[in-house]
Amino acid sequence: MLQNGKTIVLDITIDENLMKEGTLRELIRQIQIYRKEANFKVEQRIELSIKTDSDLINDVVSSYKDKILSETLAVSLRDNLSDADISKEVIIAEENVLISLKGI
């Protein structure tokens, strides 16, 4: 863009950190949607399971585990929730992710 003889250039490149933060936000958003679908109370604690073959998603879950637990009111992140109240597959960052929640 040219204005008053000056050019402004925006770098809109998405770097790895920005990609991970966006993936984290989408993951938390989906968990919150499923909390609502399961009719959990706003303050209700849950157990959480996130399964995927995606290296990106697994890296995000590993790097931001505490943030995910805190923002979703999850007390644990388990490998498997066979007795989940809700379990759904979603696509995040073009990867399949199985999210399971159990109210406690």
Tab-separated table of C-alpha atoms in Angstrom:
chain	number	residue	atom	x	y	z
A	1	MET	CA	0.000	0.000	0.000
A	2	LEU	CA	1.319	3.422	-0.899
A	3	GLN	CA	0.290	6.439	1.146
A	4	ASN	CA	2.012	9.814	1.335
A	5	GLY	CA	4.973	8.356	-0.530
A	6	LYS	CA	5.466	5.550	2.011
A	7	THR	CA	5.011	1.851	1.457
A	8	ILE	CA	3.598	-0.430	4.126
A	9	VAL	CA	4.286	-4.149	3.881
A	10	LEU	CA	2.657	-6.753	6.125
A	11	ASP	CA	4.236	-10.130	6.705
A	12	ILE	CA	1.335	-12.577	6.985
A	13	THR	CA	3.487	-15.688	7.234
A	14	ILE	CA	2.276	-18.147	9.840
A	15	ASP	CA	5.261	-19.459	11.781
A	16	GLU	CA	5.342	-22.665	13.836
A	17	ASN	CA	4.521	-20.955	17.155
A	18	LEU	CA	1.534	-19.156	15.669
A	19	MET	CA	0.330	-22.430	14.110
A	20	LYS	CA	0.564	-24.183	17.504
A	21	GLU	CA	-1.266	-21.380	19.318
A	22	GLY	CA	-4.055	-21.411	16.731
A	23	THR	CA	-4.323	-25.180	17.009
A	24	LEU	CA	-4.472	-24.889	20.805
A	25	ARG	CA	-7.291	-22.325	20.617
A	26	GLU	CA	-9.276	-24.535	18.218
A	27	LEU	CA	-8.759	-27.604	20.408
A	28	ILE	CA	-9.975	-25.769	23.514
A	29	ARG	CA	-12.926	-24.335	21.560
A	30	GLN	CA	-14.010	-27.827	20.466
A	31	ILE	CA	-13.730	-29.178	24.016
A	32	GLN	CA	-15.926	-26.293	25.252
A	33	ILE	CA	-18.502	-27.068	22.541
A	34	TYR	CA	-18.611	-30.708	23.646
A	35	ARG	CA	-18.937	-29.665	27.308
A	36	LYS	CA	-22.037	-27.705	26.303
A	37	GLU	CA	-23.428	-30.577	24.195
A	38	ALA	CA	-23.004	-32.927	27.168
A	39	ASN	CA	-24.960	-30.463	29.347
A	40	PHE	CA	-22.172	-30.140	31.897
A	41	LYS	CA	-22.582	-27.305	34.375
A	42	VAL	CA	-20.319	-24.319	33.759
A	43	GLU	CA	-18.268	-25.054	36.883
A	44	GLN	CA	-18.308	-28.866	36.545
A	45	ARG	CA	-14.950	-30.628	36.459
A	46	ILE	CA	-14.274	-33.238	33.794
A	47	GLU	CA	-11.882	-35.956	32.763
A	48	LEU	CA	-10.533	-35.494	29.249
A	49	SER	CA	-9.044	-37.679	26.536
A	50	ILE	CA	-7.538	-36.423	23.267
A	51	LYS	CA	-6.495	-39.057	20.731
A	52	THR	CA	-4.849	-38.418	17.383
A	53	ASP	CA	-2.108	-39.693	15.102
A	54	SER	CA	-1.095	-36.095	14.346
A	55	ASP	CA	2.381	-35.050	15.460
A	56	LEU	CA	1.232	-31.403	15.507
A	57	ILE	CA	-1.778	-32.053	17.754
A	58	ASN	CA	0.198	-34.359	20.057
A	59	ASP	CA	2.927	-31.717	20.342
A	60	VAL	CA	0.342	-29.025	21.165
A	61	VAL	CA	-1.309	-31.251	23.800
A	62	SER	CA	2.061	-32.069	25.337
A	63	SER	CA	3.324	-28.469	25.286
A	64	TYR	CA	0.113	-26.860	26.536
A	65	LYS	CA	-1.341	-29.598	28.749
A	66	ASP	CA	-1.695	-27.366	31.818
A	67	LYS	CA	-3.427	-24.626	29.814
A	68	ILE	CA	-5.836	-27.137	28.237
A	69	LEU	CA	-6.687	-28.616	31.643
A	70	SER	CA	-7.131	-25.192	33.227
A	71	GLU	CA	-9.308	-23.662	30.516
A	72	THR	CA	-11.567	-26.714	30.146
A	73	LEU	CA	-11.841	-27.473	33.903
A	74	ALA	CA	-10.350	-30.910	33.300
A	75	VAL	CA	-8.746	-32.623	36.278
A	76	SER	CA	-6.887	-35.139	34.138
A	77	LEU	CA	-5.871	-35.920	30.603
A	78	ARG	CA	-6.206	-39.657	30.164
A	79	ASP	CA	-5.172	-41.971	27.348
A	80	ASN	CA	-8.597	-43.558	27.221
A	81	LEU	CA	-12.086	-42.761	28.485
A	82	SER	CA	-14.105	-45.877	27.687
A	83	ASP	CA	-16.972	-44.613	29.886
A	84	ALA	CA	-17.065	-41.083	28.429
A	85	ASP	CA	-20.265	-39.033	28.533
A	86	ILE	CA	-19.456	-37.666	25.087
A	87	SER	CA	-16.906	-38.748	22.513
A	88	LYS	CA	-16.628	-37.127	19.098
A	89	GLU	CA	-14.179	-36.943	16.260
A	90	VAL	CA	-13.332	-33.523	14.871
A	91	ILE	CA	-10.888	-32.160	12.328
A	92	ILE	CA	-8.392	-29.653	13.723
A	93	ALA	CA	-5.530	-28.305	11.598
A	94	GLU	CA	-6.603	-30.784	8.907
A	95	GLU	CA	-6.049	-33.692	11.328
A	96	ASN	CA	-8.524	-36.150	12.868
A	97	VAL	CA	-8.851	-35.806	16.625
A	98	LEU	CA	-11.033	-37.873	18.963
A	99	ILE	CA	-12.122	-35.851	21.990
A	100	SER	CA	-13.797	-37.627	24.907
A	101	LEU	CA	-15.199	-36.045	28.062
A	102	LYS	CA	-16.556	-37.475	31.297
A	103	GLY	CA	-18.196	-35.375	33.981
A	104	ILE	CA	-17.133	-35.910	37.558
